[in-house]
Amino acid sequence: MPYLIRKILHPNDWLEVAFAFEDDDVRPEPGQFYMFRLSPYAPILPRPFAVYDYDGAYMTFLVRMVGEGTWLIWENEEGLELYGPYGKPFHAPDDKPLVIVGGGIGIAPLNFIAEDYIDSGGRYLRSYLGFDGKKFDCGFLEQYSRPIITTEGYITDKVQIIYPDEVVVACGPRPMLETMCKIVPPENPLYLSLESRMACGVGACLGCVTDFPLVYKKTDSGLVLSKTKQVKVCTDGPVFKREIV
Amino acid sequence: MNRTEITFLDHTFKNPVIAASGTYGYGEDYRRYYKPEILGGIALKGLTLEPRAGNKGIRLWETPSGVLNSIGLQNPGLDVFARKVLPKVVKLGKKTEILVNIAGHRSEDYMKVLDFFKDYPEFLYELNLSCPNVDDGMAFGSDPDEAYKLIKKLRRNCELKLIVKLTPNCPSITEVALAVEEAGADALSMINTIQGFAVDYRRKKIPFDNVYAGLSGPAIKPIALKMVFDTAQVVKIPIIGIGGIRSATDVIEYLLAGATLVQVGTANFNNPRAMKNIIEDLEKYCRKTDERCADLVGSLQL
């Protein structure tokens, strides 16, 4: 099981936690997540966190300290166990330009997806990162993706143009993802990394199942929601493709 | 010598530890941690005649030492289950006991599902009586007369082993237990989740679309244990104890209180290896004390 080796508390309540692997641990792929079991007693449910970075040796998570569970990772690592990697891996096609759009903590899975893209030979990466006042300095994305960053308002307002052939991957609050579904042209593949409350993480309990607006149809006034899809975020996703009918 | 081996409804269970319905899918989802065959048995996700999409919105809410769930019995329905899932279940059933959990709105729903399974007498059938009855909104399991009528109907022409899963959300669970025993139930499993409520203070809203949800986990153990104990005093049919079990000692407590088997559910979420650990610790305990699980059943000194 992966074990904790480093915790870094950043300004604005951002926490980076790094783990090393034991020899027979399965290694993560982009798009995947782990369940953090904070204690055998309480909180009783583990918390899902997307893998933020994996350099072949160490795995890092980016966590927003928002409540009891997340503060426990910083304050007390006794009893912390990691279960995973869970979820379907996602590799952005390395022969197409990639656009990353992140809202707040949504940056976490996007960073690993972007790193993997560059490592696989991807050459054209750009990004939009929105923060609700509390910015996080993401070294990799700042260096490799010429990010447009906002710390107030909606990041989607800044997404003015998507070029032909670009593949877009977005992660953030649900309203942001719904907006992305409508503004990214239908010819551009759009992928969304979803989050959900979870219990088992392995597809057994159906607690993470959500009805997400994933299917859109072309109309004269643009893209309009056609129907929602019922998906199991932990095993069908967390990354899902927008569908155009 | 297998000290954890125990007989229940003429089936020999390698140990009394069963995975609880709704927490273990159809038996395959925890394979990366251990082989499901090590379990005494697996209660499958609840099956209904027609497919059900389950509840929209939030389905989980954490509580101190527990979880509120409002999944809504999402399942593909009998038809798809029979075609896509049953073959794997039959295969798994050669190595561990299978409890097919069935839910319904009307007696006809249960009957049609049981009728399909008459060719599978090797499984056990756990009847979930907590689904609101289509007629008056009360779950079958809350009223002894409704429960009696339902089980009496299902028992007719049905040779399968019927375990009735009781809900604690009723005025008297022992009355319902006695009623279904008289109606011909072969065994009882208790308890299902306890009805609870949550408030999202940040949004000033009720998190669940269905308003109420079911509480499970360590918080409910004292209540479930009491109900098992009280029921064991008045019924003759065997009981499966369910509620907040997360250790071998919890298992032993339920056996002593009168349960022959137990189910483990919520503990799987906190630790996917929980059931494996429980079984190993139970074996260790029985070796150390030179006791057998079968001898512990109902042997509380009163």
mmCIF file of N, CA and C in Angstrom, chain A residues 1 26 35 37-47 66-68 81-87 197-211 228 230 232 235, chain B residues 22-25 29-30 32-33 45 52-67 71 73-75 200 202-203 216-218 246 266 268-273:
data_model
loop_
_atom_site.group_PDB
_atom_site.id
_atom_site.type_symbol
_atom_site.label_atom_id
_atom_site.label_comp_id
_atom_site.label_asym_id
_atom_site.label_seq_id
_atom_site.Cartn_x
_atom_site.Cartn_y
_atom_site.Cartn_z
ATOM 1 N N MET A 1 0.839 -1.196 0.000
ATOM 2 C CA MET A 1 0.000 0.000 0.000
ATOM 3 C C MET A 1 0.875 1.248 0.000
ATOM 4 N N VAL A 26 0.080 -1.433 -7.419
ATOM 5 C CA VAL A 26 -0.276 -1.025 -8.774
ATOM 6 C C VAL A 26 -0.066 0.484 -8.877
ATOM 7 N N MET A 35 -8.958 6.255 -2.645
ATOM 8 C CA MET A 35 -9.790 6.552 -1.484
ATOM 9 C C MET A 35 -8.846 6.690 -0.288
ATOM 10 N N ARG A 37 -8.549 6.527 3.459
ATOM 11 C CA ARG A 37 -9.235 6.103 4.686
ATOM 12 C C ARG A 37 -8.481 6.748 5.840
ATOM 13 N N LEU A 38 -9.093 7.731 6.471
ATOM 14 C CA LEU A 38 -8.402 8.551 7.457
ATOM 15 C C LEU A 38 -8.240 7.839 8.788
ATOM 16 N N SER A 39 -9.170 6.967 9.124
ATOM 17 C CA SER A 39 -9.127 6.306 10.422
ATOM 18 C C SER A 39 -10.031 5.087 10.381
ATOM 19 N N PRO A 40 -9.724 4.058 11.188
ATOM 20 C CA PRO A 40 -10.638 2.920 11.245
ATOM 21 C C PRO A 40 -11.972 3.290 11.906
ATOM 22 N N TYR A 41 -12.002 4.415 12.612
ATOM 23 C CA TYR A 41 -13.201 4.733 13.410
ATOM 24 C C TYR A 41 -14.007 5.877 12.830
ATOM 25 N N ALA A 42 -13.452 7.068 12.827
ATOM 26 C CA ALA A 42 -14.186 8.213 12.291
ATOM 27 C C ALA A 42 -13.187 9.183 11.670
ATOM 28 N N PRO A 43 -13.511 9.807 10.563
ATOM 29 C CA PRO A 43 -14.745 9.625 9.810
ATOM 30 C C PRO A 43 -14.830 8.225 9.188
ATOM 31 N N ILE A 44 -16.037 7.701 9.125
ATOM 32 C CA ILE A 44 -16.196 6.316 8.741
ATOM 33 C C ILE A 44 -15.977 6.092 7.250
ATOM 34 N N LEU A 45 -16.334 7.078 6.433
ATOM 35 C CA LEU A 45 -16.171 6.900 4.990
ATOM 36 C C LEU A 45 -14.826 7.450 4.527
ATOM 37 N N PRO A 46 -14.169 6.753 3.612
ATOM 38 C CA PRO A 46 -12.946 7.304 3.047
ATOM 39 C C PRO A 46 -13.301 8.436 2.075
ATOM 40 N N ARG A 47 -12.302 9.266 1.769
ATOM 41 C CA ARG A 47 -12.517 10.389 0.851
ATOM 42 C C ARG A 47 -11.816 10.122 -0.478
ATOM 43 N N VAL A 66 -11.057 21.762 3.413
ATOM 44 C CA VAL A 66 -12.368 22.400 3.594
ATOM 45 C C VAL A 66 -13.111 21.940 4.833
ATOM 46 N N GLY A 67 -12.787 20.753 5.329
ATOM 47 C CA GLY A 67 -13.577 20.257 6.445
ATOM 48 C C GLY A 67 -12.785 19.299 7.312
ATOM 49 N N GLU A 68 -13.500 18.640 8.186
ATOM 50 C CA GLU A 68 -12.898 17.747 9.165
ATOM 51 C C GLU A 68 -12.020 16.690 8.515
ATOM 52 N N GLU A 81 -4.875 5.136 5.383
ATOM 53 C CA GLU A 81 -4.613 4.087 4.397
ATOM 54 C C GLU A 81 -5.156 4.531 3.056
ATOM 55 N N LEU A 82 -4.475 4.140 2.000
ATOM 56 C CA LEU A 82 -4.900 4.487 0.647
ATOM 57 C C LEU A 82 -5.411 3.261 -0.078
ATOM 58 N N TYR A 83 -6.577 3.363 -0.673
ATOM 59 C CA TYR A 83 -7.116 2.263 -1.466
ATOM 60 C C TYR A 83 -7.239 2.727 -2.906
ATOM 61 N N GLY A 84 -6.710 1.898 -3.803
ATOM 62 C CA GLY A 84 -6.785 2.258 -5.207
ATOM 63 C C GLY A 84 -5.621 1.661 -5.959
ATOM 64 N N PRO A 85 -5.313 2.122 -7.190
ATOM 65 C CA PRO A 85 -6.028 3.193 -7.882
ATOM 66 C C PRO A 85 -7.391 2.747 -8.399
ATOM 67 N N TYR A 86 -8.338 3.646 -8.317
ATOM 68 C CA TYR A 86 -9.688 3.356 -8.774
ATOM 69 C C TYR A 86 -10.017 4.215 -9.996
ATOM 70 N N GLY A 87 -11.037 3.809 -10.710
ATOM 71 C CA GLY A 87 -11.516 4.606 -11.834
ATOM 72 C C GLY A 87 -10.871 4.190 -13.142
ATOM 73 N N ARG A 197 -20.072 12.031 -4.147
ATOM 74 C CA ARG A 197 -19.902 11.391 -2.848
ATOM 75 C C ARG A 197 -19.713 9.907 -3.112
ATOM 76 N N MET A 198 -18.822 9.271 -2.338
ATOM 77 C CA MET A 198 -18.578 7.852 -2.538
ATOM 78 C C MET A 198 -18.545 7.104 -1.224
ATOM 79 N N ALA A 199 -18.815 5.807 -1.305
ATOM 80 C CA ALA A 199 -18.632 4.964 -0.130
ATOM 81 C C ALA A 199 -17.623 3.873 -0.447
ATOM 82 N N CYS A 200 -17.955 2.981 -1.415
ATOM 83 C CA CYS A 200 -17.070 1.835 -1.630
ATOM 84 C C CYS A 200 -15.931 2.130 -2.602
ATOM 85 N N GLY A 201 -16.176 2.966 -3.607
ATOM 86 C CA GLY A 201 -15.134 3.277 -4.591
ATOM 87 C C GLY A 201 -14.897 2.196 -5.632
ATOM 88 N N VAL A 202 -15.503 1.031 -5.461
ATOM 89 C CA VAL A 202 -15.212 -0.090 -6.369
ATOM 90 C C VAL A 202 -16.381 -0.489 -7.253
ATOM 91 N N GLY A 203 -17.485 0.237 -7.160
ATOM 92 C CA GLY A 203 -18.621 -0.058 -8.018
ATOM 93 C C GLY A 203 -19.676 -0.929 -7.392
ATOM 94 N N ALA A 204 -19.537 -1.234 -6.103
ATOM 95 C CA ALA A 204 -20.462 -2.174 -5.461
ATOM 96 C C ALA A 204 -21.711 -1.525 -4.883
ATOM 97 N N CYS A 205 -21.593 -0.298 -4.347
ATOM 98 C CA CYS A 205 -22.688 0.234 -3.532
ATOM 99 C C CYS A 205 -23.653 1.152 -4.267
ATOM 100 N N LEU A 206 -23.269 1.650 -5.430
ATOM 101 C CA LEU A 206 -24.100 2.538 -6.246
ATOM 102 C C LEU A 206 -24.339 3.898 -5.590
ATOM 103 N N GLY A 207 -23.508 4.249 -4.602
ATOM 104 C CA GLY A 207 -23.688 5.522 -3.912
ATOM 105 C C GLY A 207 -23.251 6.717 -4.742
ATOM 106 N N CYS A 208 -22.340 6.502 -5.696
ATOM 107 C CA CYS A 208 -21.770 7.613 -6.460
ATOM 108 C C CYS A 208 -22.530 7.864 -7.747
ATOM 109 N N VAL A 209 -23.541 7.047 -8.021
ATOM 110 C CA VAL A 209 -24.278 7.142 -9.290
ATOM 111 C C VAL A 209 -24.944 8.508 -9.405
ATOM 112 N N THR A 210 -24.741 9.151 -10.534
ATOM 113 C CA THR A 210 -25.325 10.460 -10.739
ATOM 114 C C THR A 210 -25.938 10.550 -12.137
ATOM 115 N N ASP A 211 -26.966 11.382 -12.232
ATOM 116 C CA ASP A 211 -27.625 11.644 -13.501
ATOM 117 C C ASP A 211 -26.969 12.895 -14.058
ATOM 118 N N THR A 228 -29.867 13.467 -19.857
ATOM 119 C CA THR A 228 -28.842 13.153 -18.877
ATOM 120 C C THR A 228 -28.521 11.670 -19.004
ATOM 121 N N GLN A 230 -27.240 8.283 -16.659
ATOM 122 C CA GLN A 230 -26.984 7.787 -15.328
ATOM 123 C C GLN A 230 -25.654 7.035 -15.352
ATOM 124 N N LYS A 232 -21.998 5.586 -13.155
ATOM 125 C CA LYS A 232 -21.330 5.249 -11.906
ATOM 126 C C LYS A 232 -19.973 5.931 -11.960
ATOM 127 N N THR A 235 -16.546 3.733 -11.342
ATOM 128 C CA THR A 235 -16.055 2.696 -12.261
ATOM 129 C C THR A 235 -16.315 3.010 -13.733
ATOM 130 N N GLY B 22 -26.488 -4.860 -1.007
ATOM 131 C CA GLY B 22 -26.342 -3.443 -1.326
ATOM 132 C C GLY B 22 -24.946 -2.907 -1.086
ATOM 133 N N THR B 23 -24.097 -3.704 -0.424
ATOM 134 C CA THR B 23 -22.751 -3.223 -0.153
ATOM 135 C C THR B 23 -21.708 -4.023 -0.914
ATOM 136 N N TYR B 24 -22.139 -5.076 -1.591
ATOM 137 C CA TYR B 24 -21.197 -6.012 -2.192
ATOM 138 C C TYR B 24 -21.553 -6.354 -3.634
ATOM 139 N N GLY B 25 -22.401 -5.521 -4.259
ATOM 140 C CA GLY B 25 -22.748 -5.744 -5.661
ATOM 141 C C GLY B 25 -23.260 -7.159 -5.869
ATOM 142 N N ASP B 29 -16.920 -7.238 -6.891
ATOM 143 C CA ASP B 29 -16.264 -5.930 -6.894
ATOM 144 C C ASP B 29 -15.068 -5.772 -5.964
ATOM 145 N N TYR B 30 -14.891 -6.678 -5.005
ATOM 146 C CA TYR B 30 -13.769 -6.533 -4.080
ATOM 147 C C TYR B 30 -12.659 -7.531 -4.377
ATOM 148 N N ARG B 32 -10.011 -7.499 -6.030
ATOM 149 C CA ARG B 32 -8.606 -7.125 -5.994
ATOM 150 C C ARG B 32 -8.054 -7.224 -4.574
ATOM 151 N N TYR B 33 -8.944 -7.339 -3.574
ATOM 152 C CA TYR B 33 -8.495 -7.425 -2.183
ATOM 153 C C TYR B 33 -8.469 -8.854 -1.668
ATOM 154 N N LYS B 45 -27.099 -7.631 -4.336
ATOM 155 C CA LYS B 45 -27.824 -6.367 -4.407
ATOM 156 C C LYS B 45 -29.303 -6.668 -4.665
ATOM 157 N N ARG B 52 -34.987 -0.651 -11.981
ATOM 158 C CA ARG B 52 -35.199 0.575 -11.227
ATOM 159 C C ARG B 52 -33.960 1.454 -11.367
ATOM 160 N N ALA B 53 -34.180 2.749 -11.606
ATOM 161 C CA ALA B 53 -33.048 3.658 -11.772
ATOM 162 C C ALA B 53 -32.488 4.110 -10.429
ATOM 163 N N GLY B 54 -33.257 3.934 -9.383
ATOM 164 C CA GLY B 54 -32.806 4.401 -8.080
ATOM 165 C C GLY B 54 -33.054 5.888 -7.920
ATOM 166 N N ASN B 55 -32.593 6.437 -6.821
ATOM 167 C CA ASN B 55 -32.869 7.836 -6.509
ATOM 168 C C ASN B 55 -31.937 8.791 -7.228
ATOM 169 N N LYS B 56 -32.467 9.944 -7.576
ATOM 170 C CA LYS B 56 -31.630 10.997 -8.158
ATOM 171 C C LYS B 56 -31.039 11.805 -7.006
ATOM 172 N N GLY B 57 -30.116 12.684 -7.332
ATOM 173 C CA GLY B 57 -29.551 13.540 -6.291
ATOM 174 C C GLY B 57 -28.584 12.789 -5.402
ATOM 175 N N ILE B 58 -28.398 13.313 -4.219
ATOM 176 C CA ILE B 58 -27.426 12.756 -3.289
ATOM 177 C C ILE B 58 -27.911 11.421 -2.736
ATOM 178 N N ARG B 59 -27.019 10.424 -2.683
ATOM 179 C CA ARG B 59 -27.407 9.100 -2.195
ATOM 180 C C ARG B 59 -26.702 8.723 -0.905
ATOM 181 N N LEU B 60 -25.660 9.484 -0.537
ATOM 182 C CA LEU B 60 -24.881 9.141 0.654
ATOM 183 C C LEU B 60 -24.689 10.368 1.529
ATOM 184 N N TRP B 61 -24.703 10.145 2.826
ATOM 185 C CA TRP B 61 -24.395 11.240 3.755
ATOM 186 C C TRP B 61 -23.749 10.631 4.977
ATOM 187 N N GLU B 62 -22.588 11.099 5.314
ATOM 188 C CA GLU B 62 -21.878 10.521 6.447
ATOM 189 C C GLU B 62 -22.435 11.044 7.752
ATOM 190 N N THR B 63 -22.436 10.187 8.787
ATOM 191 C CA THR B 63 -22.856 10.603 10.126
ATOM 192 C C THR B 63 -21.772 10.114 11.089
ATOM 193 N N PRO B 64 -21.766 10.569 12.323
ATOM 194 C CA PRO B 64 -20.788 10.017 13.249
ATOM 195 C C PRO B 64 -21.000 8.511 13.365
ATOM 196 N N SER B 65 -19.982 7.730 13.083
ATOM 197 C CA SER B 65 -20.057 6.266 13.156
ATOM 198 C C SER B 65 -21.179 5.662 12.322
ATOM 199 N N GLY B 66 -21.493 6.261 11.198
ATOM 200 C CA GLY B 66 -22.522 5.652 10.368
ATOM 201 C C GLY B 66 -22.640 6.325 9.023
ATOM 202 N N VAL B 67 -23.525 5.778 8.224
ATOM 203 C CA VAL B 67 -23.780 6.329 6.892
ATOM 204 C C VAL B 67 -25.283 6.343 6.649
ATOM 205 N N ILE B 71 -30.158 4.941 -1.795
ATOM 206 C CA ILE B 71 -29.784 4.490 -3.135
ATOM 207 C C ILE B 71 -31.034 4.322 -3.988
ATOM 208 N N LEU B 73 -32.733 1.246 -4.420
ATOM 209 C CA LEU B 73 -32.857 -0.079 -5.047
ATOM 210 C C LEU B 73 -32.578 -0.065 -6.547
ATOM 211 N N GLN B 74 -31.590 0.706 -6.973
ATOM 212 C CA GLN B 74 -31.210 0.698 -8.382
ATOM 213 C C GLN B 74 -30.769 -0.714 -8.759
ATOM 214 N N ASN B 75 -31.373 -1.270 -9.779
ATOM 215 C CA ASN B 75 -30.957 -2.592 -10.260
ATOM 216 C C ASN B 75 -31.541 -2.798 -11.650
ATOM 217 N N ASP B 200 -28.272 19.857 5.518
ATOM 218 C CA ASP B 200 -27.079 20.490 4.965
ATOM 219 C C ASP B 200 -27.120 21.936 5.433
ATOM 220 N N ARG B 202 -24.969 24.308 5.315
ATOM 221 C CA ARG B 202 -24.374 25.327 4.435
ATOM 222 C C ARG B 202 -25.387 25.809 3.410
ATOM 223 N N ARG B 203 -26.149 24.850 2.849
ATOM 224 C CA ARG B 203 -27.115 25.254 1.816
ATOM 225 C C ARG B 203 -28.519 25.441 2.378
ATOM 226 N N SER B 216 -26.917 3.163 8.685
ATOM 227 C CA SER B 216 -26.238 1.895 8.926
ATOM 228 C C SER B 216 -24.902 2.199 9.576
ATOM 229 N N GLY B 217 -24.183 1.163 9.999
ATOM 230 C CA GLY B 217 -22.860 1.373 10.568
ATOM 231 C C GLY B 217 -22.827 1.171 12.065
ATOM 232 N N PRO B 218 -21.636 1.342 12.667
ATOM 233 C CA PRO B 218 -21.444 1.062 14.088
ATOM 234 C C PRO B 218 -22.465 1.741 14.998
ATOM 235 N N ARG B 246 -18.088 -4.763 12.613
ATOM 236 C CA ARG B 246 -16.836 -4.469 11.941
ATOM 237 C C ARG B 246 -15.652 -5.240 12.502
ATOM 238 N N THR B 266 -21.562 -1.861 6.010
ATOM 239 C CA THR B 266 -20.881 -0.566 6.050
ATOM 240 C C THR B 266 -19.382 -0.689 6.288
ATOM 241 N N ASN B 268 -17.314 -2.526 5.005
ATOM 242 C CA ASN B 268 -16.591 -2.679 3.740
ATOM 243 C C ASN B 268 -16.161 -1.341 3.168
ATOM 244 N N PHE B 269 -16.899 -0.270 3.508
ATOM 245 C CA PHE B 269 -16.568 1.041 2.952
ATOM 246 C C PHE B 269 -15.362 1.645 3.650
ATOM 247 N N ASN B 270 -15.283 1.444 4.944
ATOM 248 C CA ASN B 270 -14.148 1.982 5.688
ATOM 249 C C ASN B 270 -12.881 1.212 5.379
ATOM 250 N N ASN B 271 -13.020 -0.074 5.102
ATOM 251 C CA ASN B 271 -11.857 -0.914 4.801
ATOM 252 C C ASN B 271 -12.290 -2.052 3.892
ATOM 253 N N PRO B 272 -11.852 -2.035 2.621
ATOM 254 C CA PRO B 272 -12.296 -3.084 1.707
ATOM 255 C C PRO B 272 -11.870 -4.490 2.133
ATOM 256 N N ARG B 273 -10.896 -4.576 3.047
ATOM 257 C CA ARG B 273 -10.478 -5.897 3.526
ATOM 258 C C ARG B 273 -11.190 -6.301 4.811
#
